[in-house]
PDB file of C-alpha atoms in Angstrom:
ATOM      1  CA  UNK Y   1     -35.606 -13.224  14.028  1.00 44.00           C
ATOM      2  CA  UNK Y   2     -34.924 -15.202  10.733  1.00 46.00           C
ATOM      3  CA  UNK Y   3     -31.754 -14.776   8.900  1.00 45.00           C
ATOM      4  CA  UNK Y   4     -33.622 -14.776   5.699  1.00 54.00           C
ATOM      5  CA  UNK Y   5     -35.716 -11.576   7.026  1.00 90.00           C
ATOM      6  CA  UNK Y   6     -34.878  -8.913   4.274  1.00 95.00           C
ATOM      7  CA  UNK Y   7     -35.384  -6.020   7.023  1.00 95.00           C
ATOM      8  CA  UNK Y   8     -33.200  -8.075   9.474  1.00 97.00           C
ATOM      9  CA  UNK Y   9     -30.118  -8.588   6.870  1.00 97.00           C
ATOM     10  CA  UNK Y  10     -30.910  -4.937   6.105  1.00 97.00           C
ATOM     11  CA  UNK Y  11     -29.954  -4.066   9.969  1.00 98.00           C
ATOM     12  CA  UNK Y  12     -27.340  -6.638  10.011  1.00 98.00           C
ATOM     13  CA  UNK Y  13     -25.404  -4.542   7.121  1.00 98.00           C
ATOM     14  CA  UNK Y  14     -26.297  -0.789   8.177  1.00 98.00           C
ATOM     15  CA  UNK Y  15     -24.595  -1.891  11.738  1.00 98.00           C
ATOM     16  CA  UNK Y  16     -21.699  -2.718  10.026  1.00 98.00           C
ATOM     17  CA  UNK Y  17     -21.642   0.508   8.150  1.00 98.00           C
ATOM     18  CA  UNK Y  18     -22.999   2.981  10.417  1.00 98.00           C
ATOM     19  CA  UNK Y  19     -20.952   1.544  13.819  1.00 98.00           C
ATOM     20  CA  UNK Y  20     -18.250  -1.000  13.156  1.00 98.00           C
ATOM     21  CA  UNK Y  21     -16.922   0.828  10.238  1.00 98.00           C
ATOM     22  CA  UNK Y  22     -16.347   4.216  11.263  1.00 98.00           C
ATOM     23  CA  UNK Y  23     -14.468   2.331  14.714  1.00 98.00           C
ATOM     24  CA  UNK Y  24     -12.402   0.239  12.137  1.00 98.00           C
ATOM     25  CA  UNK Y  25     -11.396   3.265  10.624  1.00 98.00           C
ATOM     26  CA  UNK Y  26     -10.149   4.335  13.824  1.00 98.00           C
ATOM     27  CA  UNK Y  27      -8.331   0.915  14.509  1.00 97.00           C
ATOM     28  CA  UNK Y  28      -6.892   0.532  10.776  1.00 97.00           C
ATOM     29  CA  UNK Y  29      -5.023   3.933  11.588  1.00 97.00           C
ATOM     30  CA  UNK Y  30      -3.711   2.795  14.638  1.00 96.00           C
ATOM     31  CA  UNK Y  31      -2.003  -0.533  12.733  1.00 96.00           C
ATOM     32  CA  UNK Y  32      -5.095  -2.979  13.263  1.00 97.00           C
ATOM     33  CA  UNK Y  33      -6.913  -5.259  11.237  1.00 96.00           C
ATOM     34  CA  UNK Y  34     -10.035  -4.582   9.961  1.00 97.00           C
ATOM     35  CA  UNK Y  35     -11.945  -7.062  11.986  1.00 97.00           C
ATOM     36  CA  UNK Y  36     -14.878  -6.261  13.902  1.00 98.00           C
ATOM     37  CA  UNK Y  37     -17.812  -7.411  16.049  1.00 98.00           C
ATOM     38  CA  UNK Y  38     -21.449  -5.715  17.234  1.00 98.00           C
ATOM     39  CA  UNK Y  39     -24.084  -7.019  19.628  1.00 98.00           C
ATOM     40  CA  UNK Y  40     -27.994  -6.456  18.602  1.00 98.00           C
ATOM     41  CA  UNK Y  41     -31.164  -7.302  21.593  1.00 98.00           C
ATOM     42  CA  UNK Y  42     -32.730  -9.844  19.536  1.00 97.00           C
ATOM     43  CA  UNK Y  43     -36.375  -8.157  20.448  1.00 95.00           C
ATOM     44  CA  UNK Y  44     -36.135  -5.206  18.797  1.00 96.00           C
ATOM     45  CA  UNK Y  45     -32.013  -5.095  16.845  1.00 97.00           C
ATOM     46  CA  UNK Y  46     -31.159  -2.139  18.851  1.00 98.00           C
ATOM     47  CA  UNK Y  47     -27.330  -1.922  19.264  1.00 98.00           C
ATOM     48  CA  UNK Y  48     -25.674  -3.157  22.668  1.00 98.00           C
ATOM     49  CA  UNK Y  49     -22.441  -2.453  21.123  1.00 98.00           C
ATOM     50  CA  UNK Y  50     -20.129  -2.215  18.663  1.00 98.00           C
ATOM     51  CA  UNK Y  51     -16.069  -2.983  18.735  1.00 98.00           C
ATOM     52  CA  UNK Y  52     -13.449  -3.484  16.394  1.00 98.00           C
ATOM     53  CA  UNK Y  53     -10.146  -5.115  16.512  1.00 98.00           C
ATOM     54  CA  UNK Y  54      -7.724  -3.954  19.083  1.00 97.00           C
ATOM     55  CA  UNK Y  55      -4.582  -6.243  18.369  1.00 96.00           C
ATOM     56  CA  UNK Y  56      -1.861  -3.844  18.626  1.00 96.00           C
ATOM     57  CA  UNK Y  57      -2.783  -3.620  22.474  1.00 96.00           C
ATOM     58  CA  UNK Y  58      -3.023  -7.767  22.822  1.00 97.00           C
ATOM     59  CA  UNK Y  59      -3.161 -10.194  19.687  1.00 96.00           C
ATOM     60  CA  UNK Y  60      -5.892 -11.805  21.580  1.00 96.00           C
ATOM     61  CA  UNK Y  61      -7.809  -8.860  21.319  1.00 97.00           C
ATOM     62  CA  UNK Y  62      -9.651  -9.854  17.506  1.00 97.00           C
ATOM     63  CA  UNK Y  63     -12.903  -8.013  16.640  1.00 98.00           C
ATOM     64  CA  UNK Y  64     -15.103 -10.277  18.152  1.00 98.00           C
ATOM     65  CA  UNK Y  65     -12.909 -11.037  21.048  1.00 98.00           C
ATOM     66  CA  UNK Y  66     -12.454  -7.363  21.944  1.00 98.00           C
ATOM     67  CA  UNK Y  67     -16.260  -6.739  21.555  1.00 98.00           C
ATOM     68  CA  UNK Y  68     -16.758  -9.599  24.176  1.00 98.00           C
ATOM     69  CA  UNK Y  69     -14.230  -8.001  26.540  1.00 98.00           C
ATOM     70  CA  UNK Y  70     -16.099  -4.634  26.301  1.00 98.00           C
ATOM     71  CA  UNK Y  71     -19.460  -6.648  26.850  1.00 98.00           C
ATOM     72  CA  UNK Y  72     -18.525  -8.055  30.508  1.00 97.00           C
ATOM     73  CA  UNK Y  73     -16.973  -4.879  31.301  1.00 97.00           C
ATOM     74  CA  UNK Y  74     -20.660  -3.213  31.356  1.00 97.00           C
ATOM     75  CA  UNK Y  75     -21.936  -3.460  34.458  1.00 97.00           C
ATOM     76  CA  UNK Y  76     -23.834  -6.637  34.818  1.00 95.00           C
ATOM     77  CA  UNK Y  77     -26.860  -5.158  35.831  1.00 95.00           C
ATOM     78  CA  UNK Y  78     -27.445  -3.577  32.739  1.00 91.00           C
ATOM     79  CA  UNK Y  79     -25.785  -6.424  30.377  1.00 96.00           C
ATOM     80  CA  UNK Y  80     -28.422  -7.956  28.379  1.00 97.00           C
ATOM     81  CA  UNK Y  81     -27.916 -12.301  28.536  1.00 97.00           C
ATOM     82  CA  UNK Y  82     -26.117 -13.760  25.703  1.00 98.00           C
ATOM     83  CA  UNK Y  83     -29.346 -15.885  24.795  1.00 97.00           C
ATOM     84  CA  UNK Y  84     -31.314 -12.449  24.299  1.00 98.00           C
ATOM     85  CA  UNK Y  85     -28.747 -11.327  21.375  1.00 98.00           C
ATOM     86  CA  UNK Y  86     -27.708 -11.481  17.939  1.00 98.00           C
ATOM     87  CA  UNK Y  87     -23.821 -11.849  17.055  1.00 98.00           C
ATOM     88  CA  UNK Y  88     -22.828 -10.232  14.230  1.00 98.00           C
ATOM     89  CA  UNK Y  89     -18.988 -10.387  13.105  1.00 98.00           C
ATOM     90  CA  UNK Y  90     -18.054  -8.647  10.081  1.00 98.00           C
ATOM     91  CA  UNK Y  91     -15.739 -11.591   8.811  1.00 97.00           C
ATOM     92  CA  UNK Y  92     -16.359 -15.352   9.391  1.00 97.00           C
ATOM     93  CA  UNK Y  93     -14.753 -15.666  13.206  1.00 97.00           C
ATOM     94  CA  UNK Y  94     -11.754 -17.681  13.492  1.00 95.00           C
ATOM     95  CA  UNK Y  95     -10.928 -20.141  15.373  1.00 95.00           C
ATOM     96  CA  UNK Y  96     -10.054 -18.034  18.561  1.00 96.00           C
ATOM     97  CA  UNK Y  97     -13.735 -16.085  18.057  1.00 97.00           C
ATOM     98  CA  UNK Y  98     -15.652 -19.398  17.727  1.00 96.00           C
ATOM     99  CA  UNK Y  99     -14.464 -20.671  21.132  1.00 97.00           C
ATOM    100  CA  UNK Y 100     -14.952 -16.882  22.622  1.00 98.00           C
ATOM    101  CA  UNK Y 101     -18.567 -16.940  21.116  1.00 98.00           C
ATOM    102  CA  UNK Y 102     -19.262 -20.636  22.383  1.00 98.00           C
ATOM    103  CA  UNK Y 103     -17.656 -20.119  26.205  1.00 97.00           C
ATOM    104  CA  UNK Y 104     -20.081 -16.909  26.998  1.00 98.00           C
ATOM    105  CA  UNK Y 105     -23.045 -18.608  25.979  1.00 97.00           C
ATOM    106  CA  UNK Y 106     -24.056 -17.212  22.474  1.00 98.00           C
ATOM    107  CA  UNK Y 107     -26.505 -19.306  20.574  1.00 98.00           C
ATOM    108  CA  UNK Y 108     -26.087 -17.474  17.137  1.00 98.00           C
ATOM    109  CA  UNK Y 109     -23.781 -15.754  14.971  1.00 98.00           C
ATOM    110  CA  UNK Y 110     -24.070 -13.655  11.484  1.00 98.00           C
ATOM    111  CA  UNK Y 111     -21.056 -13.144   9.412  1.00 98.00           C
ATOM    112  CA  UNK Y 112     -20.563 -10.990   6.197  1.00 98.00           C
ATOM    113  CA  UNK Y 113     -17.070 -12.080   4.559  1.00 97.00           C
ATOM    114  CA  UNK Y 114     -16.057 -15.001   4.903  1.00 94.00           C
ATOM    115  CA  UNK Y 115     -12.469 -17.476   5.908  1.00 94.00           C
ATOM    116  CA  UNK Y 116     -11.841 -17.381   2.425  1.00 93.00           C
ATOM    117  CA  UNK Y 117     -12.609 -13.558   2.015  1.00 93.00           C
ATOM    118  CA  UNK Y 118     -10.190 -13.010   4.369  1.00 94.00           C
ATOM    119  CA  UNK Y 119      -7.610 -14.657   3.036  1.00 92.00           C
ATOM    120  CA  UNK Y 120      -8.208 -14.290  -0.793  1.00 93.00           C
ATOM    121  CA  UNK Y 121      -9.616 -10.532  -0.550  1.00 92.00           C
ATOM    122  CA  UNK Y 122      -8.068  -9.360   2.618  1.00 92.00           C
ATOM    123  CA  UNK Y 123      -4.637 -11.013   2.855  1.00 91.00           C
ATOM    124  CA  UNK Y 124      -5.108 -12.493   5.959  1.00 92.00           C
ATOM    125  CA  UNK Y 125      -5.079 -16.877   5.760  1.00 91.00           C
ATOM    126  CA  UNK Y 126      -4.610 -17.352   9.184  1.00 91.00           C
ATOM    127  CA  UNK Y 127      -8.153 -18.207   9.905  1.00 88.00           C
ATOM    128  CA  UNK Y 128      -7.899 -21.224   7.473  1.00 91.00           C
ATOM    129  CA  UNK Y 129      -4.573 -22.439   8.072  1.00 91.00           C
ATOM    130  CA  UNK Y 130      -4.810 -22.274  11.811  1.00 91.00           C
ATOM    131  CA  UNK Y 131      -8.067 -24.715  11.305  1.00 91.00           C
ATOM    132  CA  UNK Y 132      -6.208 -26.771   8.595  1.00 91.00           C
ATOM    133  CA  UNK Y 133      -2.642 -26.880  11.161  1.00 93.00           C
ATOM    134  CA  UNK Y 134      -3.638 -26.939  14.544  1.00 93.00           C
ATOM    135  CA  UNK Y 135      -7.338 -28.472  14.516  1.00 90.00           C
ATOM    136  CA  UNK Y 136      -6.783 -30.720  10.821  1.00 92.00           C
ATOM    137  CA  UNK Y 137     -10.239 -29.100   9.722  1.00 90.00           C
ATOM    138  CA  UNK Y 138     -10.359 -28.099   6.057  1.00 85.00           C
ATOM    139  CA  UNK Y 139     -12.017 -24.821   4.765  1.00 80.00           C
ATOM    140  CA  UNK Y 140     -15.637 -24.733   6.122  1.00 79.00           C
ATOM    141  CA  UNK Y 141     -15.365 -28.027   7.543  1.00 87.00           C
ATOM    142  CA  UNK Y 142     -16.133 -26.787  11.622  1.00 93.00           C
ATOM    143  CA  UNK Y 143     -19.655 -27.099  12.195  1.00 94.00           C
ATOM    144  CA  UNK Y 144     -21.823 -24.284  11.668  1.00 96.00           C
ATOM    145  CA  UNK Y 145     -25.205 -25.642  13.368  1.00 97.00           C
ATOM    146  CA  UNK Y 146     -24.473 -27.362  16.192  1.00 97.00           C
ATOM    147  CA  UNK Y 147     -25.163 -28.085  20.276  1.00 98.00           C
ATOM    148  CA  UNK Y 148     -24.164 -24.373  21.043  1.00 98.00           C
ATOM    149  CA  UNK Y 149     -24.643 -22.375  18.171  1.00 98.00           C
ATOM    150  CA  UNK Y 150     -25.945 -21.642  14.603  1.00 98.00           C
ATOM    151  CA  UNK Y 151     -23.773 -19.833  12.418  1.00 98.00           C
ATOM    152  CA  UNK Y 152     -25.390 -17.410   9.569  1.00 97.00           C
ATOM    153  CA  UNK Y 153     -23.492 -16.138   6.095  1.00 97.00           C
ATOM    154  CA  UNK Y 154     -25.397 -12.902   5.266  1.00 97.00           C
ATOM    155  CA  UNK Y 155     -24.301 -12.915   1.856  1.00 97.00           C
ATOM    156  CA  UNK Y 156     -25.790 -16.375   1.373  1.00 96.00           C
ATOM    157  CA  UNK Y 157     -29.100 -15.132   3.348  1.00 96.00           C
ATOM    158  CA  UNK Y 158     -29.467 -12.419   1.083  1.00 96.00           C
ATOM    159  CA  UNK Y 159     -29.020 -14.809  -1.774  1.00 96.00           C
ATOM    160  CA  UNK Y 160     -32.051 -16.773  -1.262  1.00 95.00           C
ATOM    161  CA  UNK Y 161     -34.148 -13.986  -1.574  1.00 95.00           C
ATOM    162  CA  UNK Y 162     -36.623 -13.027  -4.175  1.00 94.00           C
ATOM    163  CA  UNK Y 163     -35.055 -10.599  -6.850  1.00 92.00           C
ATOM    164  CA  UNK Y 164     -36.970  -7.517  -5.589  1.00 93.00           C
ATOM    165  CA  UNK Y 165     -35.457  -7.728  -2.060  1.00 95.00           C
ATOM    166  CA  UNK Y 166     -32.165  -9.425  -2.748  1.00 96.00           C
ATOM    167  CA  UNK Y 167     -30.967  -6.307  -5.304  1.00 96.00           C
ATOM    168  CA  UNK Y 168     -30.822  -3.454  -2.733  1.00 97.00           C
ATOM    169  CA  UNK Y 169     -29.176  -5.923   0.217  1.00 98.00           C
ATOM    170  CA  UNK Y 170     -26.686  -6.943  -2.678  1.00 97.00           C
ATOM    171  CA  UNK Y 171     -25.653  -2.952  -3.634  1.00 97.00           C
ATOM    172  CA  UNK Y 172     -25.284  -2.434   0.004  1.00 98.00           C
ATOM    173  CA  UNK Y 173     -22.977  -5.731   0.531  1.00 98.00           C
ATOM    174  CA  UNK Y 174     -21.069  -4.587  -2.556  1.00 97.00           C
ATOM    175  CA  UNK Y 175     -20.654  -0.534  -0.966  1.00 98.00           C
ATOM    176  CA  UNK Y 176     -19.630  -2.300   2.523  1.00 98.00           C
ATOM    177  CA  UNK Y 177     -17.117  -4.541   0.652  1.00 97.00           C
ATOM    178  CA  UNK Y 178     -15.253  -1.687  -1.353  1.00 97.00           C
ATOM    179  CA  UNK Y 179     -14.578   0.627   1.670  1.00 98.00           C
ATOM    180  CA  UNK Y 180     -13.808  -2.742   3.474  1.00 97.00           C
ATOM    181  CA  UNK Y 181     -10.715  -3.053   0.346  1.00 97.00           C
ATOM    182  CA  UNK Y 182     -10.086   0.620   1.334  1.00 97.00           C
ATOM    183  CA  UNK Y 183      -9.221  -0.541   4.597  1.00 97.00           C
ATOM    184  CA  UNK Y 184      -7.598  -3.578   3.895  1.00 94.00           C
ATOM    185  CA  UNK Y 185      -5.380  -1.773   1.667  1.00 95.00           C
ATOM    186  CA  UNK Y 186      -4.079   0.672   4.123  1.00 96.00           C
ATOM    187  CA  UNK Y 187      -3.968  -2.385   6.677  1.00 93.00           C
ATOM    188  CA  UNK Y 188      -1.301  -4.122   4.405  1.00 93.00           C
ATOM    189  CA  UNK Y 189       0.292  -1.012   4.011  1.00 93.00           C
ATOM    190  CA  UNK Y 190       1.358  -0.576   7.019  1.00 90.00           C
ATOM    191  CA  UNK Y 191       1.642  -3.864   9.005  1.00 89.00           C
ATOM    192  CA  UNK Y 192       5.250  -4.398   8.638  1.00 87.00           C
ATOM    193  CA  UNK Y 193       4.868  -1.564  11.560  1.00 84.00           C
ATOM    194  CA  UNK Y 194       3.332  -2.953  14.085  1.00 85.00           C
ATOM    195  CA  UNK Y 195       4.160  -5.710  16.372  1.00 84.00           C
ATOM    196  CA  UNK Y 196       1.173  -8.081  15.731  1.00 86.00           C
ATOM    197  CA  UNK Y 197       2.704 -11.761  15.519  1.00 83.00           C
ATOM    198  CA  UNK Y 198       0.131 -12.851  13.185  1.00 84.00           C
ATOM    199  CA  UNK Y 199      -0.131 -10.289  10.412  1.00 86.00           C
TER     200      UNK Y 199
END
């Protein structure tokens, strides 16, 4: 399914609203960040399943990371294949998720906010300095098509649209964005709490 589909994008963004938020909700409370991940049968965008992140219970345990660990802990013999699925991440994975998504065999992922999001809007610069530090890649510098993957910005799919069908994807964007500073708010809040050695 093309990332430029307006009814695709439109599924993309009510999955993050209508499933990953309501579980980041959950996970904010708890001390998390507001990360999260969902899975989506590429035939027909029905929801495999949703996760947020989980970090207070392993810093490994990112959105995307924890969504994979709930994946291979369905039984196998009703776990769709990686190849038959679409990735969706609500923020631009880092570079953790990347590897995660490359190792079990995704070809695609769809991202809403992205490494600079996160650390302008959402306080949170670990993404980019971790690329910058420990990899010497600059800000958007990794490879977003490549042997194992294609990488998607929503917000720059819904861009190249025509007026009539970019509008309504934009106001939805924008709504997901403000209760994502909701969250984000009450994330930096209350970090100092938790135990989380990145924060």
């Amino acid at each position: 399914m093309p990332s430029s589909d307006a009814a695709f994008l439109h599924r993309l963004l009510d999955v993050v609203t209508d499933d990953i938020v309501p579980l980041t909700e959950t996970g904010v409370q708890r001390g998390n960040k507001v990360f999260g991940a969902a899975l989506l049968r590429k035939g027909d965008l029905s929801l495999v399943l949703a996760e947020t992140n989980n970090e207070i219970e392993n810093p490994l345990w990112h959105g995307e990371i924890h969504c994979l660990k709930r994946f291979y802990e369905m039984p196998a013999a009703s776990r769709p294949a990686p190849s038959e699925m679409i990735f969706l991440s609500t923020h631009e994975p880092c570079s953790l998720c990347l590897s995660a998504i490359t190792w079990t065999g995704f070809d695609n992922f769809h991202y809403l906010f992205s490494h600079e999001d996160s650390r302008d809007s959402f306080a949170i610069p670990h993404d980019l300095n971790i690329l910058r530090e420990v990899f010497d890649v600059q800000p958007g510098g990794y490879r977003k098509e490549n042997a194992y993957w294609t990488a998607r910005s929503i917000r720059s799919a819904v861009a190249e649209l025509p007026a009539g069908e970019r509008t309504p994807l934009e106001e939805k964007a924008q709504t997901i964005a403000a209760i994502y500073d909701r969250l984000s708010s009450q994330y930096q809040a209350g970090k100092d709490d938790n135990a989380i050695p990145l924060r």
